[in-house]
mmCIF file of C-alpha atoms in Angstrom:
data_model
loop_
_atom_site.group_PDB
_atom_site.id
_atom_site.type_symbol
_atom_site.label_atom_id
_atom_site.label_comp_id
_atom_site.label_asym_id
_atom_site.label_seq_id
_atom_site.Cartn_x
_atom_site.Cartn_y
_atom_site.Cartn_z
ATOM 1 C CA UNK A 19 -24.902 -22.914 10.590
ATOM 2 C CA UNK A 20 -24.316 -23.685 14.339
ATOM 3 C CA UNK A 21 -21.176 -25.182 13.687
ATOM 4 C CA UNK A 22 -20.000 -22.355 11.250
ATOM 5 C CA UNK A 23 -20.546 -19.721 14.574
ATOM 6 C CA UNK A 24 -18.797 -22.077 16.639
ATOM 7 C CA UNK A 25 -15.589 -22.505 14.398
ATOM 8 C CA UNK A 26 -16.085 -18.281 13.909
ATOM 9 C CA UNK A 27 -15.768 -17.490 17.487
ATOM 10 C CA UNK A 28 -12.773 -19.798 17.957
ATOM 11 C CA UNK A 29 -11.118 -18.174 15.462
ATOM 12 C CA UNK A 30 -11.379 -14.753 17.251
ATOM 13 C CA UNK A 31 -9.166 -16.119 19.789
ATOM 14 C CA UNK A 32 -5.749 -15.121 18.087
ATOM 15 C CA UNK A 33 -7.113 -11.466 17.602
ATOM 16 C CA UNK A 34 -7.906 -11.299 21.410
ATOM 17 C CA UNK A 35 -4.822 -12.585 22.655
ATOM 18 C CA UNK A 36 -3.381 -9.871 20.636
ATOM 19 C CA UNK A 37 -5.537 -7.448 21.794
ATOM 20 C CA UNK A 38 -4.811 -8.477 25.210
ATOM 21 C CA UNK A 39 -1.205 -8.259 24.951
ATOM 22 C CA UNK A 40 -0.880 -4.877 23.753
ATOM 23 C CA UNK A 41 -3.193 -3.688 26.048
ATOM 24 C CA UNK A 42 -0.705 -5.042 28.580
ATOM 25 C CA UNK A 43 1.974 -2.747 27.552
ATOM 26 C CA UNK A 44 1.010 -0.026 30.072
ATOM 27 C CA UNK A 45 -0.415 -2.402 33.127
ATOM 28 C CA UNK A 46 -0.875 0.779 35.294
ATOM 29 C CA UNK A 47 -2.299 2.980 32.892
ATOM 30 C CA UNK A 48 -6.258 2.895 33.426
ATOM 31 C CA UNK A 49 -6.807 5.682 30.724
ATOM 32 C CA UNK A 50 -4.835 3.613 28.259
ATOM 33 C CA UNK A 51 -6.409 0.428 28.957
ATOM 34 C CA UNK A 52 -9.659 1.732 28.487
ATOM 35 C CA UNK A 53 -8.509 3.746 25.243
ATOM 36 C CA UNK A 54 -7.634 -0.021 23.773
ATOM 37 C CA UNK A 55 -11.277 -1.175 24.776
ATOM 38 C CA UNK A 56 -12.771 1.851 23.126
ATOM 39 C CA UNK A 57 -10.874 1.402 19.862
ATOM 40 C CA UNK A 58 -11.673 -2.109 19.621
ATOM 41 C CA UNK A 59 -15.182 -1.149 20.169
ATOM 42 C CA UNK A 60 -14.846 0.957 16.536
ATOM 43 C CA UNK A 61 -15.234 -1.567 14.184
ATOM 44 C CA UNK A 62 -18.717 -0.614 13.080
ATOM 45 C CA UNK A 63 -17.372 3.043 12.769
ATOM 46 C CA UNK A 64 -14.967 1.619 10.342
ATOM 47 C CA UNK A 65 -16.840 -0.383 8.183
ATOM 48 C CA UNK A 66 -18.888 2.950 7.780
ATOM 49 C CA UNK A 67 -15.980 4.985 6.920
ATOM 50 C CA UNK A 68 -15.219 2.139 4.381
ATOM 51 C CA UNK A 69 -18.472 2.142 3.148
ATOM 52 C CA UNK A 70 -18.863 5.714 2.728
ATOM 53 C CA UNK A 71 -15.282 6.178 1.081
ATOM 54 C CA UNK A 72 -16.334 3.423 -1.071
ATOM 55 C CA UNK A 73 -19.216 5.476 -2.508
ATOM 56 C CA UNK A 74 -17.578 8.314 -2.748
ATOM 57 C CA UNK A 75 -15.001 6.859 -5.852
ATOM 58 C CA UNK A 76 -17.148 4.097 -6.703
ATOM 59 C CA UNK A 77 -19.729 6.194 -8.178
ATOM 60 C CA UNK A 78 -17.739 8.894 -10.445
ATOM 61 C CA UNK A 79 -15.583 5.851 -11.235
ATOM 62 C CA UNK A 80 -18.571 4.105 -12.830
ATOM 63 C CA UNK A 81 -19.979 7.654 -14.670
ATOM 64 C CA UNK A 82 -16.359 7.672 -16.294
ATOM 65 C CA UNK A 83 -16.961 4.323 -17.500
ATOM 66 C CA UNK A 84 -13.086 3.693 -17.843
ATOM 67 C CA UNK A 85 -13.419 0.520 -15.544
ATOM 68 C CA UNK A 86 -15.950 -0.850 -18.387
ATOM 69 C CA UNK A 87 -13.802 -0.810 -21.699
ATOM 70 C CA UNK A 88 -10.577 -1.835 -19.670
ATOM 71 C CA UNK A 89 -11.563 -4.613 -17.355
ATOM 72 C CA UNK A 90 -7.912 -5.602 -15.541
ATOM 73 C CA UNK A 91 -7.388 -1.488 -15.147
ATOM 74 C CA UNK A 92 -10.886 -2.044 -13.310
ATOM 75 C CA UNK A 93 -9.692 -4.180 -11.519
ATOM 76 C CA UNK A 94 -6.725 -2.667 -10.300
ATOM 77 C CA UNK A 95 -8.900 0.186 -9.081
ATOM 78 C CA UNK A 96 -11.151 -2.089 -7.155
ATOM 79 C CA UNK A 97 -8.332 -3.929 -5.515
ATOM 80 C CA UNK A 98 -5.620 -0.907 -4.695
ATOM 81 C CA UNK A 99 -8.129 1.898 -4.355
ATOM 82 C CA UNK A 100 -11.274 0.831 -3.151
ATOM 83 C CA UNK A 101 -10.331 -2.324 -1.223
ATOM 84 C CA UNK A 102 -6.731 -0.888 0.056
ATOM 85 C CA UNK A 103 -6.691 2.295 0.013
ATOM 86 C CA UNK A 104 -10.205 2.755 1.608
ATOM 87 C CA UNK A 105 -9.967 0.612 4.225
ATOM 88 C CA UNK A 106 -6.099 0.939 5.392
ATOM 89 C CA UNK A 107 -7.411 5.080 5.085
ATOM 90 C CA UNK A 108 -10.463 4.172 7.627
ATOM 91 C CA UNK A 109 -8.354 2.365 9.986
ATOM 92 C CA UNK A 110 -5.461 4.871 9.890
ATOM 93 C CA UNK A 111 -8.199 7.788 10.574
ATOM 94 C CA UNK A 112 -9.698 6.222 13.275
ATOM 95 C CA UNK A 113 -6.410 5.283 15.342
ATOM 96 C CA UNK A 114 -4.841 8.544 14.876
ATOM 97 C CA UNK A 115 -7.841 9.840 17.080
ATOM 98 C CA UNK A 116 -6.301 7.737 20.036
ATOM 99 C CA UNK A 117 -2.636 8.252 18.951
ATOM 100 C CA UNK A 118 -3.239 12.358 19.211
ATOM 101 C CA UNK A 119 -5.955 12.222 22.000
ATOM 102 C CA UNK A 120 -2.647 12.836 24.553
ATOM 103 C CA UNK A 121 -0.056 13.831 22.970
ATOM 104 C CA UNK A 122 1.770 14.395 26.141
ATOM 105 C CA UNK A 123 2.433 10.689 26.412
ATOM 106 C CA UNK A 124 1.907 9.004 23.482
ATOM 107 C CA UNK A 125 4.606 6.361 22.711
ATOM 108 C CA UNK A 126 6.177 4.924 19.614
ATOM 109 C CA UNK A 127 4.741 1.775 21.016
ATOM 110 C CA UNK A 128 1.362 3.168 21.592
ATOM 111 C CA UNK A 129 1.586 3.903 17.724
ATOM 112 C CA UNK A 130 1.849 0.970 17.011
ATOM 113 C CA UNK A 131 -0.759 -0.390 19.065
ATOM 114 C CA UNK A 132 -3.118 1.762 18.325
ATOM 115 C CA UNK A 133 -2.948 0.733 14.831
ATOM 116 C CA UNK A 134 -3.241 -2.701 15.481
ATOM 117 C CA UNK A 135 -6.327 -2.526 17.242
ATOM 118 C CA UNK A 136 -8.160 -0.934 14.717
ATOM 119 C CA UNK A 137 -7.239 -3.780 12.176
ATOM 120 C CA UNK A 138 -7.927 -6.023 14.697
ATOM 121 C CA UNK A 139 -11.671 -4.446 15.318
ATOM 122 C CA UNK A 140 -11.971 -3.971 11.556
ATOM 123 C CA UNK A 141 -10.963 -7.624 10.993
ATOM 124 C CA UNK A 142 -13.030 -9.339 13.336
ATOM 125 C CA UNK A 143 -15.965 -7.632 11.892
ATOM 126 C CA UNK A 144 -14.787 -8.627 8.730
ATOM 127 C CA UNK A 145 -14.637 -11.864 9.943
ATOM 128 C CA UNK A 146 -17.655 -12.247 10.921
ATOM 129 C CA UNK A 147 -19.231 -11.368 7.374
ATOM 130 C CA UNK A 148 -17.177 -14.300 5.616
ATOM 131 C CA UNK A 149 -17.892 -16.463 8.555
ATOM 132 C CA UNK A 150 -21.306 -17.030 6.285
ATOM 133 C CA UNK A 151 -19.694 -16.881 2.777
ATOM 134 C CA UNK A 152 -16.668 -19.548 3.247
ATOM 135 C CA UNK A 153 -15.955 -23.123 4.533
ATOM 136 C CA UNK A 154 -14.257 -23.896 8.223
ATOM 137 C CA UNK A 155 -10.820 -24.280 6.850
ATOM 138 C CA UNK A 156 -10.834 -20.470 5.408
ATOM 139 C CA UNK A 157 -12.410 -19.000 8.708
ATOM 140 C CA UNK A 158 -9.542 -20.885 10.789
ATOM 141 C CA UNK A 159 -6.972 -19.887 8.463
ATOM 142 C CA UNK A 160 -7.806 -16.128 8.266
ATOM 143 C CA UNK A 161 -8.175 -16.153 12.228
ATOM 144 C CA UNK A 162 -4.628 -17.294 12.258
ATOM 145 C CA UNK A 163 -3.159 -15.280 10.283
ATOM 146 C CA UNK A 164 -4.903 -12.147 11.602
ATOM 147 C CA UNK A 165 -4.658 -10.266 7.433
ATOM 148 C CA UNK A 166 -5.246 -6.563 8.544
ATOM 149 C CA UNK A 167 -2.712 -6.843 11.657
ATOM 150 C CA UNK A 168 0.937 -6.935 9.548
ATOM 151 C CA UNK A 169 -0.276 -3.536 7.327
ATOM 152 C CA UNK A 170 -0.910 -1.849 10.332
ATOM 153 C CA UNK A 171 2.213 -2.655 11.949
ATOM 154 C CA UNK A 172 4.392 -2.270 9.301
ATOM 155 C CA UNK A 173 2.590 1.289 9.311
ATOM 156 C CA UNK A 174 2.705 2.002 13.310
ATOM 157 C CA UNK A 175 6.308 1.265 12.738
ATOM 158 C CA UNK A 176 7.006 3.834 10.136
ATOM 159 C CA UNK A 177 4.853 6.536 11.537
ATOM 160 C CA UNK A 178 5.625 6.285 14.902
ATOM 161 C CA UNK A 179 9.688 6.841 14.198
ATOM 162 C CA UNK A 180 8.828 9.528 11.792
ATOM 163 C CA UNK A 181 7.157 11.191 14.481
ATOM 164 C CA UNK A 182 9.734 10.757 16.785
ATOM 165 C CA UNK A 183 12.386 11.598 14.596
ATOM 166 C CA UNK A 184 10.613 14.863 13.008
ATOM 167 C CA UNK A 185 10.821 12.586 8.886
ATOM 168 C CA UNK A 186 6.865 12.632 7.952
ATOM 169 C CA UNK A 187 7.742 10.701 5.109
ATOM 170 C CA UNK A 188 8.380 7.690 6.942
ATOM 171 C CA UNK A 189 4.965 7.734 8.156
ATOM 172 C CA UNK A 190 3.798 8.389 4.394
ATOM 173 C CA UNK A 191 5.750 5.671 3.171
ATOM 174 C CA UNK A 192 4.493 3.185 5.806
ATOM 175 C CA UNK A 193 1.075 3.731 4.399
ATOM 176 C CA UNK A 194 1.733 3.590 1.209
ATOM 177 C CA UNK A 195 3.603 0.467 1.429
ATOM 178 C CA UNK A 196 0.667 -1.069 3.347
ATOM 179 C CA UNK A 197 -2.063 -0.063 0.710
ATOM 180 C CA UNK A 198 0.328 -1.891 -1.897
ATOM 181 C CA UNK A 199 0.980 -4.831 0.054
ATOM 182 C CA UNK A 200 -2.913 -4.897 1.132
ATOM 183 C CA UNK A 201 -4.044 -4.209 -2.968
ATOM 184 C CA UNK A 202 -1.106 -6.690 -4.276
ATOM 185 C CA UNK A 203 -2.617 -9.530 -2.451
ATOM 186 C CA UNK A 204 -6.254 -8.694 -3.611
ATOM 187 C CA UNK A 205 -5.833 -8.515 -6.581
ATOM 188 C CA UNK A 206 -3.354 -11.629 -6.934
ATOM 189 C CA UNK A 207 -6.789 -13.228 -5.305
ATOM 190 C CA UNK A 208 -8.720 -12.744 -8.626
ATOM 191 C CA UNK A 209 -9.652 -15.511 -10.731
ATOM 192 C CA UNK A 210 -8.560 -13.982 -14.200
ATOM 193 C CA UNK A 211 -5.396 -13.694 -12.658
ATOM 194 C CA UNK A 212 -2.176 -16.275 -14.424
ATOM 195 C CA UNK A 213 -1.336 -18.932 -12.802
ATOM 196 C CA UNK A 214 1.836 -17.544 -10.528
ATOM 197 C CA UNK A 215 -0.599 -15.250 -8.986
ATOM 198 C CA UNK A 216 -1.147 -18.141 -6.721
ATOM 199 C CA UNK A 217 2.800 -17.899 -5.660
ATOM 200 C CA UNK A 218 3.018 -14.298 -5.077
ATOM 201 C CA UNK A 219 -0.207 -14.720 -2.893
ATOM 202 C CA UNK A 220 1.406 -17.564 -0.756
ATOM 203 C CA UNK A 221 4.550 -16.015 -0.453
ATOM 204 C CA UNK A 222 3.244 -12.190 0.292
ATOM 205 C CA UNK A 223 1.211 -14.020 3.664
ATOM 206 C CA UNK A 224 3.730 -16.034 4.751
ATOM 207 C CA UNK A 225 6.557 -13.196 4.503
ATOM 208 C CA UNK A 226 3.298 -11.127 6.291
ATOM 209 C CA UNK A 227 2.761 -13.915 9.049
ATOM 210 C CA UNK A 228 6.599 -14.437 9.918
ATOM 211 C CA UNK A 229 6.843 -10.438 9.916
ATOM 212 C CA UNK A 230 3.826 -10.330 12.371
ATOM 213 C CA UNK A 231 5.184 -12.937 14.794
ATOM 214 C CA UNK A 232 8.777 -11.114 14.905
ATOM 215 C CA UNK A 233 6.924 -7.927 15.371
ATOM 216 C CA UNK A 234 5.026 -9.212 18.221
ATOM 217 C CA UNK A 235 8.638 -10.369 20.486
ATOM 218 C CA UNK A 236 9.770 -6.925 19.313
ATOM 219 C CA UNK A 237 6.706 -5.305 21.104
ATOM 220 C CA UNK A 238 7.593 -7.604 23.999
ATOM 221 C CA UNK A 239 11.123 -6.432 24.078
ATOM 222 C CA UNK A 240 10.384 -2.732 23.549
ATOM 223 C CA UNK A 241 7.801 -2.527 26.693
ATOM 224 C CA UNK A 242 11.048 -1.914 28.851
ATOM 225 C CA UNK A 243 12.771 0.433 25.961
ATOM 226 C CA UNK A 244 12.595 4.264 27.103
ATOM 227 C CA UNK A 245 13.203 4.933 23.179
ATOM 228 C CA UNK A 246 9.754 3.139 22.423
ATOM 229 C CA UNK A 247 7.978 4.510 25.504
ATOM 230 C CA UNK A 248 8.843 8.062 25.911
ATOM 231 C CA UNK A 249 6.421 10.419 24.126
ATOM 232 C CA UNK A 250 7.225 11.426 20.618
ATOM 233 C CA UNK A 251 5.154 14.309 20.267
ATOM 234 C CA UNK A 252 7.342 16.385 21.942
ATOM 235 C CA UNK A 253 8.046 20.166 20.599
ATOM 236 C CA UNK A 254 4.494 19.444 18.525
ATOM 237 C CA UNK A 255 1.465 21.710 19.706
ATOM 238 C CA UNK A 256 -1.200 19.396 20.060
ATOM 239 C CA UNK A 257 -4.028 20.271 17.200
#
C-alpha cells in the first residue's frame, strides 16, 4: 500500500508542473496566480457536481428501464452522458466562474488555462481513487497522459476564440467535441466491445497526447502574443 501511495504521488508531478506552467502565464498578476491556486483546490466541488449530476440523470434513466432492455444503449448513455457530459459540464461550470470573475481582463490564454486547471483539479482527485483500484503501471500512465487535459484544451481553445470573435457556436462546438471524444474513449474501453475498439483507444490516446504537447508549446509561444493576452469580453456586459 505504501508503494502504491508513493507511486501515486509521483504520478502527480506532470500535473503539478503543468499547473505551475499555466500559473506563470501572468507572473506579475498576483490575483490571477491566486485564482489559479483557488481553482486547483476545487476538485472536491467538481466531484460533488459530478455526483449530483449523475444521480439526477441516472435515477430517471433507471426508472424508464430502457437500459435494461437494450444493454448497448445503456452503455452509450453511461459513457456519453453520465460520464462524459456530466464530467465535462462540471469542469466547465467551475472554470467558467473564474473566466467571468473579472471580464475586464480575461484573455484567450486565461480561458484555456482556467479550463485546464479545472481538469487537473478533477483529474488529481480521480487519480487518488484509481490508485486503490489499479496497478503501478496504470497509475504512472495516467499521470503522464493527464487524460482530462486535452479535452479542456480543446474546449478552451474554441471557447476563447468564440468569445473573442463573437461566435458563441465555437464554444458549443468545443464542448460537444470534448464530450464526444471523452465518451468514445470510455465506451471503447468496455469489455464487451469488439477487438478493433482497442485500436480506437490507442489511436485516440496517442493523438490527444500529441495535441496536448503541441498545445503546451502553443501556450508558451502565445504568452507574448497580444491577440491571446488582450481582454476578450470587450463590448459584453458582465453578468
